[in-house]
Amino acid sequence: MTPLLGASEQDLRILYEHAGIGIARVGVDGFFRIVNPKMTEIFGYTSREFEKLRFIDLTHPDDIERTRGWIKAGEDNSLTTFRAEKKYIHKSGKTIYVNLVVNPVRDAFGAIQYFVSAFEDITDRKRADDLLRGQKQILELIAKNTPLKETLEQVAKIVEQIGPGSRCSVTSGSVSIAWPDNRAPDERDIELAEAAGQLAQTAIEKAEAEKVITEQQVKLVSTSKMAALGEMGGALAHEINNPLTVIHGNAVLLEMLAARNLLSPEDVTLAADRIKETALRVTKIVKGLRAFARDGEQDPLKTTSVREILEDALVLCRERFRNHGVSLVVEPYETELTVDCRAVEIGQVIVNLLSNAFDAVQGAREKMVKVTARKAGSNTLEIAIEDSGPGIPIELREKIMQPFFTTKAVGKGTGLGLSIASGIADSHGGTLRLDEQASRTRFVLTLPL
Amino acid sequence: MPKKKTIFIIEDEPAICELLTRVLSLEGYDTVVAHNGAQALEMLKTMEPPSLILLDVVMPEMNGTEFLKKIQADHMLVTIPVAIVSAYGAPQDTPKQAKTFIKKPIDIDALLKFIKEWCG
């Protein structure tokens, strides 16, 4: 310290007594020799108590090792001025954080006589920083939809880190913190508890909101299915009433023949054949319908004929296409193909793609939807649905797979079809994509064989 | 022997055409079958006007409603009684030419009763 010209000893004393940092003279033996008033404030000890304390006695256990190194350097005279951030223990037992600057003072021969140490109490700032970091960490967890229990556990962990020695538990109902030695919480502790409470509250609210959203999504998925079923409903009436006419009519025919004594074995065989094959057709329609309405997510992967999947899906759509003058072309494919899949789900994907294609060609001059199925390479099945509609504008192509994106009128589409379909493809280790190379709108579903 | 009455069946479902043909022939009618409106119009150009038309509504190429519109414009064909047969509800705004609506699944007895009424 270089006194300003003319500064009296009194002036220097004022500096020493009123400095905002703790200043101490520490002997080579580590004992405090002189401490300024700020030191007693920072550490809680009186100057008389300080006389019996060594530098290391106040050091936090975490920093003992480091401090021993400095002491050794002091003993062998190699210690130079250094700065460090260090933890100490306050007389009350609380941890305090200090910015430390140590200057060795040497005699004419260069031997260290004592140290002048400056202590800046940074506990509040440090705690504020830690709290801020902790809050940020929790908010990140919340944003990432971390399970609530995990987030609350992390809140407790952060409280325990910031308030050393404290035991904290956070549940969705309460935050409880026990301070070491059952001491009463001070202002900082209360601030910490309040921050923890707020974080827990935020996490709980977000989790509740997420729950509501999930429930709504589940409801929407089912609504979109029901909407698709509704659209098919009318067509299905036709599809089922035609076969019923055949079944009923053949029975009536048999009665008529019998009443006139005209019944021949050939008549019986023909009518029975018609009834049987037609009943089978109804069975197929019902099966397709059931498959569509069911949630197949839990089904195990099963080796299924591609033909069966396609036929089940097509039977649901054929009528609607025909009624609206949309030609549905199924290109010949290898009928022996099989694929390991959850057939119900894949059927739903195909019905969804067909339904989109159907919508796309409304208003187009040529109304055509083409279905192809083929082996692409040695281990991939490729099912493609192509339509003669106006195509998907380039700027929308990235969005079509996103949930809730729809170009359909309000109430017409939920915007979930393609996103669900794409999720189903993913869960099979396959893909669902728009073929960018094709000149027409062509969706390609691939499944591993 | 009096000349048999001809019923013109316009229906795209082969099994229904077959059934109606067999039932009606058993009842002493002749039948002619077309699988859609366009084909039926084509056939009507050359055949003798039938006594009655059984007309399905939902058919490819030309559906029943369109077919009905076409024959309204033809003074020869507009006189033929038509029975509309459909799985859906009765079509709206049907011309007077449509004498009845038969809902699928078809009640054969009711159908025969209607045919007898109009053709004897």
Coordinates of C-alpha atoms in Angstrom, one line a residue:
Chain A
M1 CA 0.0 0.0 0.0
T2 CA 1.5 3.3 -1.0
P3 CA 0.1 6.1 1.2
L4 CA -0.8 9.2 -0.6
L5 CA 1.5 12.0 0.1
G6 CA 0.7 13.6 3.4
A7 CA -1.7 10.8 4.6
S8 CA -1.5 10.5 8.3
E9 CA -1.5 7.3 10.3
Q10 CA -5.0 8.3 11.3
D11 CA -6.1 8.5 7.6
L12 CA -4.8 5.0 7.0
R13 CA -6.6 3.7 10.1
I14 CA -9.9 5.1 8.6
L15 CA -9.3 3.2 5.4
Y16 CA -8.6 0.1 7.3
E17 CA -11.6 0.4 9.6
H18 CA -14.2 1.4 7.0
A19 CA -13.0 -0.8 4.1
G20 CA -15.8 -2.8 2.5
I21 CA -13.6 -5.8 2.4
G22 CA -12.1 -7.8 5.3
I23 CA -8.4 -7.2 5.7
A24 CA -6.1 -9.3 7.9
R25 CA -2.5 -9.8 8.7
V26 CA -1.7 -13.4 9.0
G27 CA 1.5 -14.8 10.4
V28 CA 3.7 -17.3 8.7
D29 CA 2.4 -19.8 11.3
G30 CA -1.2 -19.2 9.9
F31 CA -2.6 -17.4 13.0
F32 CA -4.5 -14.2 12.5
R33 CA -2.5 -11.3 13.9
I34 CA -4.6 -8.3 13.0
V35 CA -8.2 -8.2 11.6
N36 CA -10.2 -5.2 10.6
P37 CA -13.9 -4.8 11.7
K38 CA -15.2 -6.1 8.4
M39 CA -13.5 -9.4 9.1
T40 CA -15.5 -9.9 12.3
E41 CA -18.6 -9.1 10.3
I42 CA -17.8 -11.6 7.6
F43 CA -16.8 -14.5 9.8
G44 CA -18.8 -13.8 13.0
Y45 CA -15.8 -13.9 15.4
T46 CA -14.6 -11.1 17.6
S47 CA -11.0 -9.8 17.1
R48 CA -10.1 -11.5 20.4
E49 CA -11.4 -14.8 19.1
F50 CA -9.5 -14.3 15.8
E51 CA -6.2 -14.3 17.8
K52 CA -6.7 -17.9 18.6
L53 CA -7.6 -19.0 15.1
R54 CA -5.6 -20.0 12.2
F55 CA -6.4 -19.4 8.6
I56 CA -7.0 -23.1 8.0
D57 CA -9.3 -23.3 11.0
L58 CA -11.9 -21.3 9.2
T59 CA -11.5 -23.0 5.9
H60 CA -14.4 -25.1 4.6
P61 CA -13.5 -28.9 4.4
D62 CA -13.8 -28.7 0.6
D63 CA -10.9 -26.2 0.4
I64 CA -8.6 -27.7 3.1
E65 CA -6.4 -29.5 0.6
R66 CA -5.8 -26.4 -1.5
T67 CA -5.1 -24.3 1.5
R68 CA -2.5 -26.7 2.8
G69 CA -0.7 -26.3 -0.5
W70 CA -0.5 -22.5 0.0
I71 CA 0.7 -22.9 3.6
K72 CA 3.5 -25.2 2.4
A73 CA 4.5 -22.7 -0.3
G74 CA 4.5 -20.0 2.4
E75 CA 6.8 -22.1 4.6
D76 CA 9.3 -22.7 1.9
N77 CA 9.2 -19.1 0.9
S78 CA 7.9 -19.7 -2.6
L79 CA 4.5 -18.2 -2.2
T80 CA 3.7 -15.3 -4.4
T81 CA 0.6 -13.0 -4.5
F82 CA -2.5 -15.1 -5.4
R83 CA -6.2 -14.8 -5.8
A84 CA -8.7 -17.5 -5.2
E85 CA -12.4 -18.0 -4.7
K86 CA -12.7 -20.0 -1.4
K87 CA -15.2 -21.3 1.0
Y88 CA -15.1 -20.7 4.7
I89 CA -17.2 -21.6 7.7
H90 CA -18.9 -18.8 9.5
K91 CA -19.0 -19.0 13.3
S92 CA -22.7 -19.9 13.0
G93 CA -21.7 -22.9 10.9
K94 CA -22.9 -21.5 7.6
T95 CA -20.8 -21.7 4.5
I96 CA -19.5 -18.4 3.2
Y97 CA -17.9 -17.7 -0.1
V98 CA -15.0 -15.4 -0.3
N99 CA -12.9 -13.8 -3.0
L100 CA -9.4 -14.0 -1.5
V101 CA -6.3 -12.1 -2.3
V102 CA -3.1 -13.0 -0.4
N103 CA 0.0 -10.9 -0.5
P104 CA 3.2 -12.2 1.2
V105 CA 5.2 -9.4 2.8
R106 CA 9.0 -10.0 2.8
D107 CA 11.9 -8.7 4.8
A108 CA 15.0 -7.1 3.3
F109 CA 16.4 -10.7 2.6
G110 CA 13.3 -11.8 0.8
A111 CA 12.0 -14.0 3.6
I112 CA 8.2 -13.9 4.1
Q113 CA 7.4 -12.1 7.4
Y114 CA 3.6 -12.3 7.2
F115 CA 0.7 -12.1 4.8
V116 CA -1.7 -9.4 4.1
S117 CA -5.0 -11.0 3.1
A118 CA -8.1 -9.4 1.7
F119 CA -11.5 -11.1 2.0
E120 CA -14.4 -10.1 -0.2
D121 CA -17.6 -11.7 0.9
I122 CA -19.3 -13.0 -2.3
T123 CA -21.8 -15.4 -0.6
D124 CA -24.9 -13.4 -1.6
R125 CA -23.7 -13.0 -5.2
K126 CA -22.6 -16.7 -5.4
R127 CA -25.9 -17.8 -4.0
A128 CA -27.9 -15.6 -6.4
D129 CA -25.8 -17.1 -9.3
D130 CA -26.4 -20.6 -8.1
L131 CA -30.1 -20.0 -7.7
L132 CA -30.3 -18.5 -11.1
R133 CA -28.5 -21.5 -12.6
G134 CA -30.7 -23.8 -10.7
Q135 CA -33.8 -22.1 -11.9
K136 CA -32.6 -22.2 -15.5
Q137 CA -31.9 -25.9 -15.2
I138 CA -35.4 -26.6 -13.8
L139 CA -37.1 -24.6 -16.5
E140 CA -35.1 -26.5 -19.1
L141 CA -36.4 -29.8 -17.5
I142 CA -39.9 -28.4 -17.6
A143 CA -39.6 -27.4 -21.2
K144 CA -38.4 -30.8 -22.1
N145 CA -41.5 -32.4 -20.5
T146 CA -39.4 -34.3 -18.0
P147 CA -41.6 -36.4 -15.7
L148 CA -42.9 -34.3 -12.9
K149 CA -41.4 -36.5 -10.2
E150 CA -38.0 -36.2 -11.7
T151 CA -38.2 -32.4 -11.9
L152 CA -39.4 -32.0 -8.3
E153 CA -36.5 -34.3 -7.2
Q154 CA -34.1 -32.0 -9.1
V155 CA -35.6 -28.9 -7.4
A156 CA -34.9 -30.5 -4.0
K157 CA -31.4 -31.4 -5.1
I158 CA -30.7 -27.8 -6.1
V159 CA -32.0 -26.5 -2.8
E160 CA -29.7 -28.8 -1.0
Q161 CA -26.7 -27.6 -3.1
I162 CA -27.5 -24.0 -2.6
G163 CA -28.3 -24.3 1.1
P164 CA -25.5 -26.6 2.3
G165 CA -26.5 -29.0 5.0
S166 CA -30.2 -28.6 4.3
R167 CA -32.5 -31.5 3.7
C168 CA -35.1 -30.8 1.2
S169 CA -38.1 -32.7 -0.2
V170 CA -40.5 -31.5 -2.8
T171 CA -43.7 -33.2 -3.6
S172 CA -46.6 -32.0 -5.8
G173 CA -48.2 -30.7 -2.6
S174 CA -45.4 -29.1 -0.6
V175 CA -41.8 -28.0 -0.3
S176 CA -40.2 -28.9 3.0
I177 CA -36.7 -27.8 3.9
A178 CA -34.9 -28.7 7.2
W179 CA -31.8 -26.6 7.9
P180 CA -28.7 -28.0 9.6
D181 CA -28.8 -28.2 13.4
N182 CA -32.4 -27.2 13.2
R183 CA -31.5 -23.5 13.0
A184 CA -34.2 -21.1 12.1
P185 CA -34.1 -20.1 8.4
D186 CA -32.8 -16.6 7.7
E187 CA -33.8 -14.2 5.0
R188 CA -31.7 -16.1 2.4
D189 CA -33.1 -19.4 3.3
I190 CA -36.7 -18.1 3.0
E191 CA -35.8 -16.6 -0.4
L192 CA -34.5 -20.0 -1.5
A193 CA -37.6 -21.8 -0.2
E194 CA -39.8 -19.4 -2.1
A195 CA -37.9 -19.9 -5.3
A196 CA -38.1 -23.7 -4.9
G197 CA -41.9 -23.3 -4.3
Q198 CA -42.3 -21.3 -7.4
L199 CA -40.3 -23.7 -9.5
A200 CA -42.3 -26.7 -8.2
Q201 CA -45.5 -24.8 -8.9
T202 CA -44.4 -24.1 -12.5
A203 CA -43.5 -27.7 -13.0
I204 CA -46.8 -28.9 -11.6
E205 CA -48.8 -26.5 -13.8
K206 CA -46.9 -27.5 -16.9
A207 CA -47.4 -31.2 -16.1
E208 CA -51.1 -30.6 -15.7
A209 CA -51.4 -28.7 -18.9
E210 CA -49.5 -31.5 -20.7
K211 CA -51.9 -34.0 -19.3
V212 CA -54.8 -32.1 -20.7
I213 CA -53.2 -31.8 -24.1
T214 CA -52.4 -35.5 -24.2
E215 CA -56.0 -36.3 -23.3
Q216 CA -57.3 -33.9 -26.0
Q217 CA -54.9 -35.5 -28.5
V218 CA -56.2 -38.9 -27.7
K219 CA -59.7 -37.6 -28.1
L220 CA -58.9 -36.0 -31.4
V221 CA -57.3 -39.1 -32.8
S222 CA -60.5 -41.0 -32.0
T223 CA -62.5 -38.1 -33.5
S224 CA -60.6 -38.2 -36.7
K225 CA -61.2 -42.0 -36.9
M226 CA -64.9 -41.5 -36.3
A227 CA -65.0 -38.8 -38.9
A228 CA -63.4 -41.1 -41.4
L229 CA -65.9 -43.8 -40.4
G230 CA -68.7 -41.4 -40.9
E231 CA -67.6 -40.6 -44.4
M232 CA -67.4 -44.2 -45.2
G233 CA -70.7 -45.0 -43.4
G234 CA -73.0 -44.2 -46.4
A235 CA -70.8 -46.1 -48.7
L236 CA -70.7 -49.0 -46.3
A237 CA -74.5 -49.2 -46.2
H238 CA -74.5 -49.8 -49.9
E239 CA -71.6 -52.2 -49.7
I240 CA -73.5 -54.3 -47.2
N241 CA -77.0 -53.9 -48.5
N242 CA -76.1 -55.2 -51.9
P243 CA -74.8 -58.5 -50.5
L244 CA -77.8 -58.7 -48.2
T245 CA -80.0 -58.4 -51.3
V246 CA -78.2 -61.4 -52.8
I247 CA -78.4 -63.5 -49.7
H248 CA -82.0 -62.8 -49.0
G249 CA -83.0 -63.0 -52.6
N250 CA -81.4 -66.4 -53.1
A251 CA -83.3 -67.7 -50.1
V252 CA -86.5 -66.3 -51.6
L253 CA -85.6 -67.9 -55.0
L254 CA -85.2 -71.3 -53.4
E255 CA -88.6 -71.0 -51.7
M256 CA -90.2 -70.0 -55.0
L257 CA -88.7 -72.9 -56.8
A258 CA -89.7 -75.3 -54.0
A259 CA -93.3 -74.0 -54.0
R260 CA -93.5 -74.8 -57.7
N261 CA -91.8 -78.2 -57.4
L262 CA -89.1 -76.9 -59.7
L263 CA -86.2 -77.2 -57.2
S264 CA -83.3 -79.1 -58.7
P265 CA -80.0 -80.0 -57.0
E266 CA -78.3 -77.5 -59.3
D267 CA -80.6 -74.7 -58.2
V268 CA -79.7 -75.5 -54.5
T269 CA -76.0 -75.6 -55.2
L270 CA -76.0 -72.3 -57.2
A271 CA -78.1 -70.5 -54.6
A272 CA -76.0 -71.9 -51.7
D273 CA -72.8 -70.9 -53.5
R274 CA -74.0 -67.4 -54.0
I275 CA -75.1 -67.1 -50.3
K276 CA -71.8 -68.4 -49.1
E277 CA -69.6 -66.2 -51.2
T278 CA -71.7 -63.2 -50.5
A279 CA -71.7 -63.8 -46.8
L280 CA -67.9 -64.0 -47.0
R281 CA -67.9 -60.6 -48.7
V282 CA -69.8 -59.1 -45.8
T283 CA -67.5 -60.8 -43.3
K284 CA -64.6 -59.1 -45.0
I285 CA -66.2 -55.7 -44.9
V286 CA -67.0 -56.1 -41.2
K287 CA -63.4 -57.3 -40.6
G288 CA -62.0 -54.3 -42.4
L289 CA -64.2 -52.0 -40.4
R290 CA -63.3 -53.5 -37.1
A291 CA -59.7 -53.4 -38.0
F292 CA -60.0 -49.7 -38.8
A293 CA -61.9 -48.8 -35.7
R294 CA -59.6 -50.7 -33.4
D295 CA -56.5 -49.5 -31.7
G296 CA -53.7 -51.8 -32.9
E297 CA -50.9 -50.1 -31.1
Q298 CA -50.5 -53.0 -28.6
D299 CA -50.6 -55.8 -31.2
P300 CA -47.4 -57.8 -31.6
L301 CA -45.7 -57.8 -35.0
K302 CA -47.1 -60.6 -37.1
T303 CA -46.2 -61.9 -40.5
T304 CA -49.1 -60.8 -42.7
S305 CA -49.9 -61.1 -46.3
V306 CA -49.6 -57.7 -48.1
R307 CA -52.6 -58.7 -50.2
E308 CA -54.7 -59.1 -47.0
I309 CA -53.7 -55.7 -45.7
L310 CA -54.4 -54.0 -49.0
E311 CA -57.7 -55.8 -49.6
D312 CA -59.0 -55.0 -46.1
A313 CA -58.2 -51.3 -46.6
L314 CA -59.5 -51.2 -50.2
V315 CA -62.8 -52.8 -49.3
L316 CA -63.6 -49.9 -47.0
C317 CA -62.8 -47.3 -49.7
R318 CA -63.9 -48.8 -53.0
E319 CA -67.5 -47.9 -52.7
R320 CA -66.9 -44.3 -51.8
F321 CA -64.5 -43.9 -54.7
R322 CA -67.0 -45.5 -57.1
N323 CA -69.8 -43.3 -55.9
H324 CA -67.8 -40.2 -56.6
G325 CA -66.5 -41.3 -60.0
V326 CA -62.9 -41.7 -58.7
S327 CA -61.2 -44.6 -60.4
L328 CA -59.2 -46.7 -58.0
V329 CA -56.4 -48.6 -59.8
V330 CA -54.5 -51.3 -58.0
E331 CA -51.4 -52.2 -60.0
P332 CA -50.8 -55.9 -60.2
Y333 CA -48.4 -56.9 -57.4
E334 CA -46.7 -60.0 -56.1
T335 CA -49.6 -61.5 -54.2
E336 CA -47.3 -63.8 -52.2
L337 CA -45.6 -60.9 -50.4
T338 CA -45.7 -60.9 -46.7
V339 CA -44.5 -58.4 -44.1
D340 CA -44.0 -58.4 -40.3
C341 CA -46.3 -55.7 -39.0
R342 CA -49.2 -54.7 -36.9
A343 CA -51.7 -55.2 -39.7
V344 CA -54.4 -53.1 -38.1
E345 CA -52.1 -50.1 -37.9
I346 CA -50.7 -50.5 -41.4
G347 CA -54.3 -50.8 -42.7
Q348 CA -55.1 -47.5 -41.0
V349 CA -52.2 -45.8 -42.7
I350 CA -53.4 -47.1 -46.1
V351 CA -57.0 -46.1 -45.5
N352 CA -55.7 -42.6 -44.4
L353 CA -53.6 -42.2 -47.5
L354 CA -56.5 -43.4 -49.7
S355 CA -58.8 -41.0 -48.0
N356 CA -56.4 -38.1 -48.5
A357 CA -56.0 -39.1 -52.2
F358 CA -59.8 -39.2 -52.5
D359 CA -60.1 -35.7 -51.2
A360 CA -57.2 -34.5 -53.3
V361 CA -58.8 -35.5 -56.6
Q362 CA -62.2 -33.8 -55.9
G363 CA -62.5 -31.1 -58.4
A364 CA -59.8 -32.4 -60.6
R365 CA -60.6 -33.2 -64.2
E366 CA -59.1 -36.6 -64.1
K367 CA -60.1 -38.5 -60.8
M368 CA -57.7 -41.3 -60.4
V369 CA -55.9 -42.9 -57.4
K370 CA -53.3 -45.6 -58.0
V371 CA -52.0 -48.1 -55.5
T372 CA -48.8 -50.0 -56.0
A373 CA -47.0 -52.5 -53.8
R374 CA -43.6 -53.9 -54.6
K375 CA -40.4 -55.1 -53.1
A376 CA -37.9 -52.3 -53.2
G377 CA -34.4 -53.9 -52.9
S378 CA -34.0 -57.1 -51.0
N379 CA -35.5 -56.1 -47.7
T380 CA -38.0 -53.3 -48.1
L381 CA -41.7 -53.3 -48.9
E382 CA -42.9 -50.2 -50.7
I383 CA -46.6 -49.3 -50.8
A384 CA -47.4 -46.2 -52.7
I385 CA -50.6 -44.2 -53.2
E386 CA -50.6 -41.8 -56.1
D387 CA -53.4 -39.4 -57.0
S388 CA -54.2 -37.2 -60.0
G389 CA -55.0 -34.2 -57.8
P390 CA -53.4 -30.8 -58.2
G391 CA -50.4 -31.7 -56.0
I392 CA -49.1 -30.3 -52.7
P393 CA -47.7 -26.8 -53.0
I394 CA -43.9 -26.9 -52.3
E395 CA -44.2 -24.5 -49.3
L396 CA -46.6 -26.9 -47.6
R397 CA -44.6 -30.1 -48.1
E398 CA -42.5 -29.7 -45.0
K399 CA -45.5 -29.2 -42.8
I400 CA -47.8 -32.0 -44.0
M401 CA -46.5 -34.5 -41.5
Q402 CA -46.7 -32.1 -38.6
P403 CA -49.6 -32.8 -36.1
F404 CA -52.5 -30.5 -36.4
F405 CA -51.5 -29.1 -39.8
T406 CA -54.4 -29.3 -42.2
T407 CA -55.5 -27.6 -45.3
K408 CA -59.0 -28.9 -44.9
A409 CA -61.9 -26.8 -43.8
V410 CA -62.6 -26.3 -40.1
G411 CA -64.2 -29.5 -38.7
K412 CA -63.2 -31.4 -41.8
G413 CA -59.7 -32.5 -40.9
T414 CA -58.0 -32.8 -37.6
G415 CA -54.5 -32.5 -39.1
L416 CA -53.6 -35.7 -37.4
G417 CA -53.9 -38.2 -40.2
L418 CA -50.4 -38.0 -41.7
S419 CA -48.7 -37.4 -38.4
I420 CA -50.2 -40.5 -36.9
A421 CA -49.5 -42.5 -40.1
S422 CA -46.0 -41.3 -40.0
G423 CA -45.7 -42.3 -36.3
I424 CA -47.0 -45.8 -37.2
A425 CA -44.5 -46.1 -40.0
D426 CA -41.7 -45.1 -37.6
S427 CA -42.7 -47.6 -35.0
H428 CA -42.4 -50.3 -37.6
G429 CA -38.9 -49.2 -38.5
G430 CA -40.2 -47.9 -41.8
T431 CA -40.9 -44.5 -43.3
L432 CA -43.7 -42.5 -44.7
R433 CA -42.8 -39.8 -47.1
L434 CA -43.9 -37.7 -50.0
D435 CA -42.2 -38.8 -53.2
E436 CA -40.6 -35.5 -54.4
Q437 CA -39.4 -37.1 -57.7
A438 CA -42.9 -38.1 -58.7
S439 CA -44.8 -35.8 -61.0
R440 CA -48.1 -36.5 -59.2
T441 CA -48.7 -36.6 -55.4
R442 CA -47.3 -39.9 -54.4
F443 CA -47.0 -41.0 -50.8
V444 CA -44.6 -43.9 -50.2
L445 CA -44.9 -46.2 -47.2
T446 CA -41.8 -48.4 -46.7
L447 CA -41.7 -51.3 -44.2
P448 CA -38.7 -53.5 -43.5
L449 CA -39.1 -57.1 -44.8
Chain B
M1 CA -99.6 -67.3 -76.1
P2 CA -99.3 -63.6 -75.1
K3 CA -96.0 -61.9 -75.5
K4 CA -93.9 -61.9 -72.3
K5 CA -93.3 -58.5 -70.7
T6 CA -89.7 -57.4 -70.6
I7 CA -88.1 -56.0 -67.5
F8 CA -84.9 -53.9 -68.0
I9 CA -82.5 -54.4 -65.1
I10 CA -79.9 -51.7 -64.8
E11 CA -77.6 -52.7 -62.0
D12 CA -73.8 -53.0 -61.7
E13 CA -73.7 -55.8 -59.2
P14 CA -73.6 -59.1 -61.2
A15 CA -75.0 -61.3 -58.4
I16 CA -78.0 -59.0 -58.1
C17 CA -78.6 -59.1 -61.9
E18 CA -78.4 -62.8 -61.8
L19 CA -80.8 -63.1 -58.9
L20 CA -83.4 -60.8 -60.4
T21 CA -83.1 -62.5 -63.8
R22 CA -83.8 -65.9 -62.2
V23 CA -86.6 -64.7 -60.0
L24 CA -88.3 -62.7 -62.8
S25 CA -88.1 -65.4 -65.3
L26 CA -89.6 -67.8 -62.8
E27 CA -92.5 -65.3 -62.6
G28 CA -92.8 -65.3 -66.4
Y29 CA -91.0 -62.1 -67.4
D30 CA -88.2 -61.6 -69.9
T31 CA -85.2 -59.7 -68.6
V32 CA -82.5 -57.6 -70.2
V33 CA -79.5 -56.5 -68.2
A34 CA -77.2 -53.4 -68.4
H35 CA -74.4 -52.7 -65.9
N36 CA -74.5 -48.9 -66.0
G37 CA -76.5 -46.0 -67.4
A38 CA -74.4 -45.5 -70.4
Q39 CA -74.6 -49.1 -71.5
A40 CA -78.4 -49.0 -70.9
L41 CA -78.9 -45.9 -73.1
E42 CA -76.9 -47.6 -75.8
M43 CA -79.0 -50.7 -75.6
L44 CA -82.3 -48.8 -75.6
K45 CA -81.4 -47.3 -79.0
T46 CA -81.8 -50.8 -80.6
M47 CA -84.1 -52.8 -78.4
E48 CA -87.8 -52.7 -78.1
P49 CA -88.9 -50.4 -75.2
P50 CA -89.2 -52.6 -72.0
S51 CA -92.3 -52.7 -69.9
L52 CA -90.5 -51.5 -66.8
I53 CA -87.0 -50.4 -65.8
L54 CA -85.4 -51.4 -62.5
L55 CA -82.8 -48.7 -62.0
D56 CA -79.9 -48.9 -59.5
V57 CA -78.6 -45.4 -58.4
V58 CA -75.0 -45.9 -57.6
M59 CA -73.2 -47.2 -60.7
P60 CA -70.0 -46.4 -62.4
E61 CA -69.8 -44.4 -65.7
M62 CA -73.3 -43.2 -65.6
N63 CA -75.3 -43.4 -62.4
G64 CA -79.1 -43.9 -62.1
T65 CA -79.9 -40.2 -61.6
E66 CA -78.0 -39.2 -64.7
F67 CA -79.7 -42.0 -66.7
L68 CA -83.1 -40.8 -65.5
K69 CA -82.3 -37.3 -66.7
K70 CA -81.3 -38.5 -70.1
I71 CA -84.4 -40.6 -70.7
Q72 CA -86.6 -37.6 -69.7
A73 CA -85.5 -35.9 -72.8
D74 CA -86.5 -38.8 -75.0
H75 CA -90.3 -38.9 -75.9
M76 CA -90.2 -42.6 -76.5
L77 CA -88.3 -43.5 -73.3
V78 CA -90.1 -41.0 -71.0
T79 CA -93.2 -43.2 -71.0
I80 CA -91.5 -46.3 -69.5
P81 CA -92.2 -46.7 -65.8
V82 CA -89.1 -46.8 -63.6
A83 CA -88.5 -48.3 -60.2
I84 CA -85.5 -46.8 -58.4
V85 CA -83.5 -49.3 -56.4
S86 CA -81.0 -48.1 -54.0
A87 CA -79.2 -48.7 -50.7
Y88 CA -79.3 -45.0 -49.9
G89 CA -82.5 -43.0 -49.2
A90 CA -84.9 -42.1 -52.0
P91 CA -83.3 -39.6 -54.4
Q92 CA -84.8 -36.1 -54.2
D93 CA -86.6 -34.4 -57.1
T94 CA -87.4 -37.6 -59.0
P95 CA -89.5 -37.1 -62.1
K96 CA -93.0 -38.6 -62.4
Q97 CA -91.5 -41.3 -64.5
A98 CA -90.1 -42.9 -61.3
K99 CA -93.1 -44.8 -60.0
T100 CA -91.5 -46.2 -56.8
F101 CA -88.5 -46.4 -54.7
I102 CA -87.3 -49.8 -53.6
K103 CA -84.7 -49.8 -50.8
K104 CA -81.9 -52.3 -50.7
P105 CA -81.7 -54.9 -49.4
I106 CA -84.5 -55.6 -51.8
D107 CA -87.6 -57.3 -50.5
I108 CA -88.3 -59.6 -53.4
D109 CA -92.0 -60.1 -52.6
A110 CA -92.6 -56.3 -52.6
L111 CA -90.7 -56.0 -55.8
L112 CA -92.8 -58.7 -57.5
K113 CA -96.0 -57.1 -56.2
F114 CA -94.9 -53.7 -57.7
I115 CA -94.0 -55.3 -61.1
K116 CA -97.3 -57.1 -61.3
E117 CA -99.1 -53.8 -60.7
W118 CA -97.4 -52.1 -63.5
C119 CA -96.9 -54.9 -66.0
G120 CA -99.7 -57.2 -65.2

